[in-house]
PDB file of C-alpha atoms in Angstrom:
ATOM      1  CA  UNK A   1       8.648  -6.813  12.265  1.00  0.00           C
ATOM      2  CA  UNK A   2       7.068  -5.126   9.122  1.00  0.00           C
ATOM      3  CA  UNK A   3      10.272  -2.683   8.109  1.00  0.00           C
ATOM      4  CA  UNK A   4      12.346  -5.818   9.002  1.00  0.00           C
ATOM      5  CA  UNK A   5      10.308  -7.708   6.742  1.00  0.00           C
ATOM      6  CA  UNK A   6      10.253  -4.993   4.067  1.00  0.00           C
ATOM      7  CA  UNK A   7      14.459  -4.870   4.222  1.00  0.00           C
ATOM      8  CA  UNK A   8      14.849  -8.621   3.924  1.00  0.00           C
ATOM      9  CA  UNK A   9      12.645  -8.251   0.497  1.00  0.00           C
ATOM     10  CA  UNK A  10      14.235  -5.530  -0.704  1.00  0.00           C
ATOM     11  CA  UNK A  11      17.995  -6.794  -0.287  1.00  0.00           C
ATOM     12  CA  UNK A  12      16.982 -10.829  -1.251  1.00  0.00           C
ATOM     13  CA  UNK A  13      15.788  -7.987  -4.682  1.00  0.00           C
ATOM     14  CA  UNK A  14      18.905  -6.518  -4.914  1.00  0.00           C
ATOM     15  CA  UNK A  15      21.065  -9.697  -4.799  1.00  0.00           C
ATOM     16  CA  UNK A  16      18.938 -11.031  -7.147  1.00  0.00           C
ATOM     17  CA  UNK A  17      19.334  -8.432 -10.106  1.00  0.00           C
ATOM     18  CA  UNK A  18      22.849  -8.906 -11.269  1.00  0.00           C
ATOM     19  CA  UNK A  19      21.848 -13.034 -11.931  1.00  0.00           C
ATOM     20  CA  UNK A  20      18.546 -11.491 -13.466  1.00  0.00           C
ATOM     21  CA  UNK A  21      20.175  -9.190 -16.180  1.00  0.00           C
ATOM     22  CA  UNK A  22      23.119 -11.941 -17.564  1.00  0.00           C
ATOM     23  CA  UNK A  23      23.099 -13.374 -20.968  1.00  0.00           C
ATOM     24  CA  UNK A  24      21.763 -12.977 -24.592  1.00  0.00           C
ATOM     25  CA  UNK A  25      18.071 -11.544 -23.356  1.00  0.00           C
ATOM     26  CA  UNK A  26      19.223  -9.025 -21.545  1.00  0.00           C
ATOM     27  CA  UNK A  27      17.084  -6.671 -23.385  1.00  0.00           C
ATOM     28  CA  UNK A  28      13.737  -8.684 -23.090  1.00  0.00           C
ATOM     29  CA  UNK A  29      14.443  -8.866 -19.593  1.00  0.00           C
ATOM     30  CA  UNK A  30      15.037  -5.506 -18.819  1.00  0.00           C
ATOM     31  CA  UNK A  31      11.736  -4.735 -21.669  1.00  0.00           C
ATOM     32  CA  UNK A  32       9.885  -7.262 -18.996  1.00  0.00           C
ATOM     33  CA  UNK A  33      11.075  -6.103 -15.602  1.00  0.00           C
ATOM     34  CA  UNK A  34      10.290  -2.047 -16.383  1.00  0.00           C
ATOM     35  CA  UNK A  35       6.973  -3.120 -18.086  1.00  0.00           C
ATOM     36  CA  UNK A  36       5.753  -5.147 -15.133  1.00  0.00           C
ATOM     37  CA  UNK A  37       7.182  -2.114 -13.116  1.00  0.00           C
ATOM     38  CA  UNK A  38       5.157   0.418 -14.680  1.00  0.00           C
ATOM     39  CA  UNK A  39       1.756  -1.672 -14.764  1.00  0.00           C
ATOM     40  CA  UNK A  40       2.471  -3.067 -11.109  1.00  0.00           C
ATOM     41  CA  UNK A  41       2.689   1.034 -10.637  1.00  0.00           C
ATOM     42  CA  UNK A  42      -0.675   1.931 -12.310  1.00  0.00           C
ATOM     43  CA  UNK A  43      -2.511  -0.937 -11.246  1.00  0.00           C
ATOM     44  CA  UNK A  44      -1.689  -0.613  -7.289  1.00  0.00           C
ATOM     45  CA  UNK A  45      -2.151   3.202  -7.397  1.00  0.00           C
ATOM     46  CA  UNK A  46      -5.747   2.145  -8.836  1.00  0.00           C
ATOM     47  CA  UNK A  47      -6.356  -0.112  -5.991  1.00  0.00           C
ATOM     48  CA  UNK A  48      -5.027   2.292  -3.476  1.00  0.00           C
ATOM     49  CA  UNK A  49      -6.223   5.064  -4.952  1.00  0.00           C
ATOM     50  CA  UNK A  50     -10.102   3.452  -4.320  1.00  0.00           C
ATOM     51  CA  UNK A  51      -9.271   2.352  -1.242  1.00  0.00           C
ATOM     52  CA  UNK A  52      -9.375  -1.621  -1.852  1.00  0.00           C
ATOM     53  CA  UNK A  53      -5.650  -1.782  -0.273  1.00  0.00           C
ATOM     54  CA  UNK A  54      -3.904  -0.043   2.248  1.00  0.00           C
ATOM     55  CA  UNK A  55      -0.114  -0.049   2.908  1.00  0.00           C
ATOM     56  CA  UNK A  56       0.232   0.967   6.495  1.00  0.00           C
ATOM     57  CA  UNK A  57       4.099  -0.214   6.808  1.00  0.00           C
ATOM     58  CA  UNK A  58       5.557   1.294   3.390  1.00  0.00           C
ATOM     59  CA  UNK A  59       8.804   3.055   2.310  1.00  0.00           C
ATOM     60  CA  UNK A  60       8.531   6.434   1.912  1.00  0.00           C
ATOM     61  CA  UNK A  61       5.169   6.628   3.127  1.00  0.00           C
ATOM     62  CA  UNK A  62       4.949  11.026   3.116  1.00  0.00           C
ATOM     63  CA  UNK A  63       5.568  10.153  -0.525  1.00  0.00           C
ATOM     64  CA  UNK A  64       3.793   7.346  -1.753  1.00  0.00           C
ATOM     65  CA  UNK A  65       0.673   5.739  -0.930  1.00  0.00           C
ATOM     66  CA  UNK A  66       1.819   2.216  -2.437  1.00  0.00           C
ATOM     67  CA  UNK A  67       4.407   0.014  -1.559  1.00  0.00           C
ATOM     68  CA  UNK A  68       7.048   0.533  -3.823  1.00  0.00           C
ATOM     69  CA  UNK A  69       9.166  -2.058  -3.219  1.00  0.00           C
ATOM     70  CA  UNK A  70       6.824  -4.418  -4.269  1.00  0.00           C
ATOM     71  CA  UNK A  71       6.025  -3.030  -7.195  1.00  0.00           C
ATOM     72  CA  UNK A  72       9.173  -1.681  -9.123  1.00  0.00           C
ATOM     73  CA  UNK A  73      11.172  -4.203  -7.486  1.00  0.00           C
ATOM     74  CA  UNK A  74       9.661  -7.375  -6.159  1.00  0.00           C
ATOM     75  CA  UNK A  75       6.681  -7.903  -8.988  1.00  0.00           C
ATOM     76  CA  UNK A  76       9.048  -7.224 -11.784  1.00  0.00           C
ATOM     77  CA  UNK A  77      11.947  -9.524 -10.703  1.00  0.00           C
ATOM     78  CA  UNK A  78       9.174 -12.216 -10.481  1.00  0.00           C
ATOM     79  CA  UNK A  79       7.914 -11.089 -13.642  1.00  0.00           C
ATOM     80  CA  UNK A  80      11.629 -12.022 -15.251  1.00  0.00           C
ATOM     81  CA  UNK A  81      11.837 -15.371 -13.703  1.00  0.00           C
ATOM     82  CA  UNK A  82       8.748 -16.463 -14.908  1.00  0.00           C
ATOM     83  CA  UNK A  83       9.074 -15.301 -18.716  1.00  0.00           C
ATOM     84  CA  UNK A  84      12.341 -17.156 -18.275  1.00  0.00           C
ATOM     85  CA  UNK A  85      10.889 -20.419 -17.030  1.00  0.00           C
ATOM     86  CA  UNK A  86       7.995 -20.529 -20.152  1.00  0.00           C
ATOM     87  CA  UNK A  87       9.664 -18.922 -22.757  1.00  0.00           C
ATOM     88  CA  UNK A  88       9.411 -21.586 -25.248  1.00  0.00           C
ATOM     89  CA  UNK A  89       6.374 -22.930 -23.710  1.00  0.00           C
ATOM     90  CA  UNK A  90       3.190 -23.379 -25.178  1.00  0.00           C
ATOM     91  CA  UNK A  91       0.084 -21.706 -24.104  1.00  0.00           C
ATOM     92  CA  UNK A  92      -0.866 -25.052 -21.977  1.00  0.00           C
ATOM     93  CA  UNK A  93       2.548 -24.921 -19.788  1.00  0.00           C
ATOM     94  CA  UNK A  94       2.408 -21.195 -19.449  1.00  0.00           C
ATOM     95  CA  UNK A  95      -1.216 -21.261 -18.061  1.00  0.00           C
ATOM     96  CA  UNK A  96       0.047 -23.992 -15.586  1.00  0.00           C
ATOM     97  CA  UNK A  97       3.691 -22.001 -15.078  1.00  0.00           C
ATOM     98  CA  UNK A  98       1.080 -18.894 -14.277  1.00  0.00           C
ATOM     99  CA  UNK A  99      -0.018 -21.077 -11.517  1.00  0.00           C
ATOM    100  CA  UNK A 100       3.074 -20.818  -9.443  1.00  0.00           C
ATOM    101  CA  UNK A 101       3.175 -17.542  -8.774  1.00  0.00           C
ATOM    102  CA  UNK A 102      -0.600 -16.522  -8.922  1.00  0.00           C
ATOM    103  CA  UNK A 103      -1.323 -19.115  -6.060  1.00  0.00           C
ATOM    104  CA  UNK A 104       1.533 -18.438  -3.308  1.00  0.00           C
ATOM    105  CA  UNK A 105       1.366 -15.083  -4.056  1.00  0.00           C
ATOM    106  CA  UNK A 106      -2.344 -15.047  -3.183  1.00  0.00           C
ATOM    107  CA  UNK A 107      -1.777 -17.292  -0.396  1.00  0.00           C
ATOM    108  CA  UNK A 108       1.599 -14.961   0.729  1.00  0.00           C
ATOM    109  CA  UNK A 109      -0.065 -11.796   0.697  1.00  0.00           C
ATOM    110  CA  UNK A 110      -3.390 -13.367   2.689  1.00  0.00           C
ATOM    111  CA  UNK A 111      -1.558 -14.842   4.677  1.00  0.00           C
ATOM    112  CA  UNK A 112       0.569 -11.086   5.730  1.00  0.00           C
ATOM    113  CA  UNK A 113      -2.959  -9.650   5.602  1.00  0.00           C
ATOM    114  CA  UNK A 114      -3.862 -11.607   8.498  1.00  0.00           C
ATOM    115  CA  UNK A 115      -0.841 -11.362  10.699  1.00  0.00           C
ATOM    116  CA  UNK A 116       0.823  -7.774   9.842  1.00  0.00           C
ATOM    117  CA  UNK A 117       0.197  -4.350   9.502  1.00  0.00           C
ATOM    118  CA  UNK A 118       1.845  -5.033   5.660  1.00  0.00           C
ATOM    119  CA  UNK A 119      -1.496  -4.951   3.963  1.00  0.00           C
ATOM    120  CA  UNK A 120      -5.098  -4.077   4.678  1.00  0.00           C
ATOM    121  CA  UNK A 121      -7.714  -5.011   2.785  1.00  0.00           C
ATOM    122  CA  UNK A 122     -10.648  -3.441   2.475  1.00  0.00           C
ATOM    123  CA  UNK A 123     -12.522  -4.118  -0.446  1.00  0.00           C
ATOM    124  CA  UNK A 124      -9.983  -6.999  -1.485  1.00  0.00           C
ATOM    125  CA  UNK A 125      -9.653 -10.740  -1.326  1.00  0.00           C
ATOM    126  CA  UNK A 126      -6.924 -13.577  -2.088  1.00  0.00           C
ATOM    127  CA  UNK A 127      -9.361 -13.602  -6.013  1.00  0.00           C
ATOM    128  CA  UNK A 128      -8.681 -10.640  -6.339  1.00  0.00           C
ATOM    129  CA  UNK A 129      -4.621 -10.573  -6.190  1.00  0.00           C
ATOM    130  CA  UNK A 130      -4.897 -13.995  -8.113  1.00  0.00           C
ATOM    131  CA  UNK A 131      -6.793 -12.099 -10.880  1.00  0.00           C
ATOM    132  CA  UNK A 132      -4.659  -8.798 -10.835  1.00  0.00           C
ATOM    133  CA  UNK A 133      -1.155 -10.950 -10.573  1.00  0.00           C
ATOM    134  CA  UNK A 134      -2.517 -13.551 -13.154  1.00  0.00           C
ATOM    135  CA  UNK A 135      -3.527 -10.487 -15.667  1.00  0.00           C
ATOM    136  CA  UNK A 136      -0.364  -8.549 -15.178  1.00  0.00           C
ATOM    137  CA  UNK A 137       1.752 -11.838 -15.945  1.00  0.00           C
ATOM    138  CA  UNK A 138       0.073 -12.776 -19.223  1.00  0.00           C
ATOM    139  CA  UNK A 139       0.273  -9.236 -20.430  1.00  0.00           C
ATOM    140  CA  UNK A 140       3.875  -9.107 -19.733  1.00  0.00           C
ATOM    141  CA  UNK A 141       4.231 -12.619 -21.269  1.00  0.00           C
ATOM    142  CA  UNK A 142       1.935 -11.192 -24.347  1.00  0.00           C
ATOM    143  CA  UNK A 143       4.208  -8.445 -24.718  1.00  0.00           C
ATOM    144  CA  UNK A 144       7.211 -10.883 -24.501  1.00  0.00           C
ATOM    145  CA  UNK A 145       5.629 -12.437 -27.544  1.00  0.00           C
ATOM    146  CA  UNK A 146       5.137  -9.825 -29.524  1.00  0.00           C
ATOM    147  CA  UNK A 147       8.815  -8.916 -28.988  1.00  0.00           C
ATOM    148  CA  UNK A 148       9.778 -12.032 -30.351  1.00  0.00           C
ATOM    149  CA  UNK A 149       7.718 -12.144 -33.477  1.00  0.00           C
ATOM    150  CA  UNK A 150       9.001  -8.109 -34.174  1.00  0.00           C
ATOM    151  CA  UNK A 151      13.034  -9.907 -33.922  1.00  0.00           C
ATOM    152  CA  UNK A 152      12.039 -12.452 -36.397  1.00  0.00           C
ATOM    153  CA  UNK A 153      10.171 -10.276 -38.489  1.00  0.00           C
ATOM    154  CA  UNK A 154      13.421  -8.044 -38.222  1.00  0.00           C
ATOM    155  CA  UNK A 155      15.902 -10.552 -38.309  1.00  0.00           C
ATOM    156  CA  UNK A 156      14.493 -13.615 -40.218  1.00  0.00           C
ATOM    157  CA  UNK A 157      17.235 -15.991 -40.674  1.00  0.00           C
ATOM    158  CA  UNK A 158      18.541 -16.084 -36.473  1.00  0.00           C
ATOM    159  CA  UNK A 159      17.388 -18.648 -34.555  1.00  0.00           C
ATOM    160  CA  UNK A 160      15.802 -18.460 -30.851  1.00  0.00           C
TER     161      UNK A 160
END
């Protein structure tokens, strides 16, 4: 059930990336979806790496202790959806957009926890991917930011 699981996400990722990558913010989005990539990267091989998660089901598992799928994939195509839903938001709305991912994916990956071999946790809780998915959004999002304010620092007179 796991790999079948683990193929349904990655191809539902792969249809997803041509609608992901269309229009004028191409290159925020592709800035967003290899940022998230890398710090999904560093921040899971942390976790693994101190033995808070386990992967037992996982691609290439003689070759990486993490699930990669869910972390240059999966996390970063969320990642892109979500700066694209609060991009003109304020800090109010983005806090509350944070919600909808933070919550189901704490939920989701409790929930897969309990009733496959997907994850185990060990010294890990639904808090703690709440916290770790929350953080990695708003840094993304912060970064997103910054990006903006460099364009109109570089390009003053162009409008959002």
């Amino acid at each position: 059930m796991e790999k079948k699981l683990l193929n349904l996400l990655t191809s539902l990722c792969l249809v997803s990336l041509p609608f992901l990558f269309r229009g004028s913010k191409m290159r925020e989005n592709l800035v967003i979806f290899f940022s998230k990539g890398v710090i999904a990267t560093l921040i899971d091989a942390y976790v693994v790496g101190t033995k808070r998660i386990e992967y037992p089901v996982r691609p290439f598992p003689k070759i990486f202790k993490t699930n990669i799928i869910y972390d240059i994939l999966f996390f970063p195509i969320l990642s892109v959806i979500w700066v694209k839903m609060s991009y003109n938001d304020n800090f109010l709305k983005i806090l509350l957009k944070s919600l909808i991912f933070s919550v189901p994916m704490s939920i989701g990956q409790w929930y897969f926890e309990k009733n496959s071999r997907l994850f185990k946790w060990k010294k890990w809780s639904p808090f703690h991917t709440f916290g770790s998915v929350s953080f990695t959004l708003f840094t993304i999002r912060g970064l997103v930011g910054l990006i903006k304010k460099l364009d109109k620092l570089k390009h003053p007179n162009i409008a959002e």
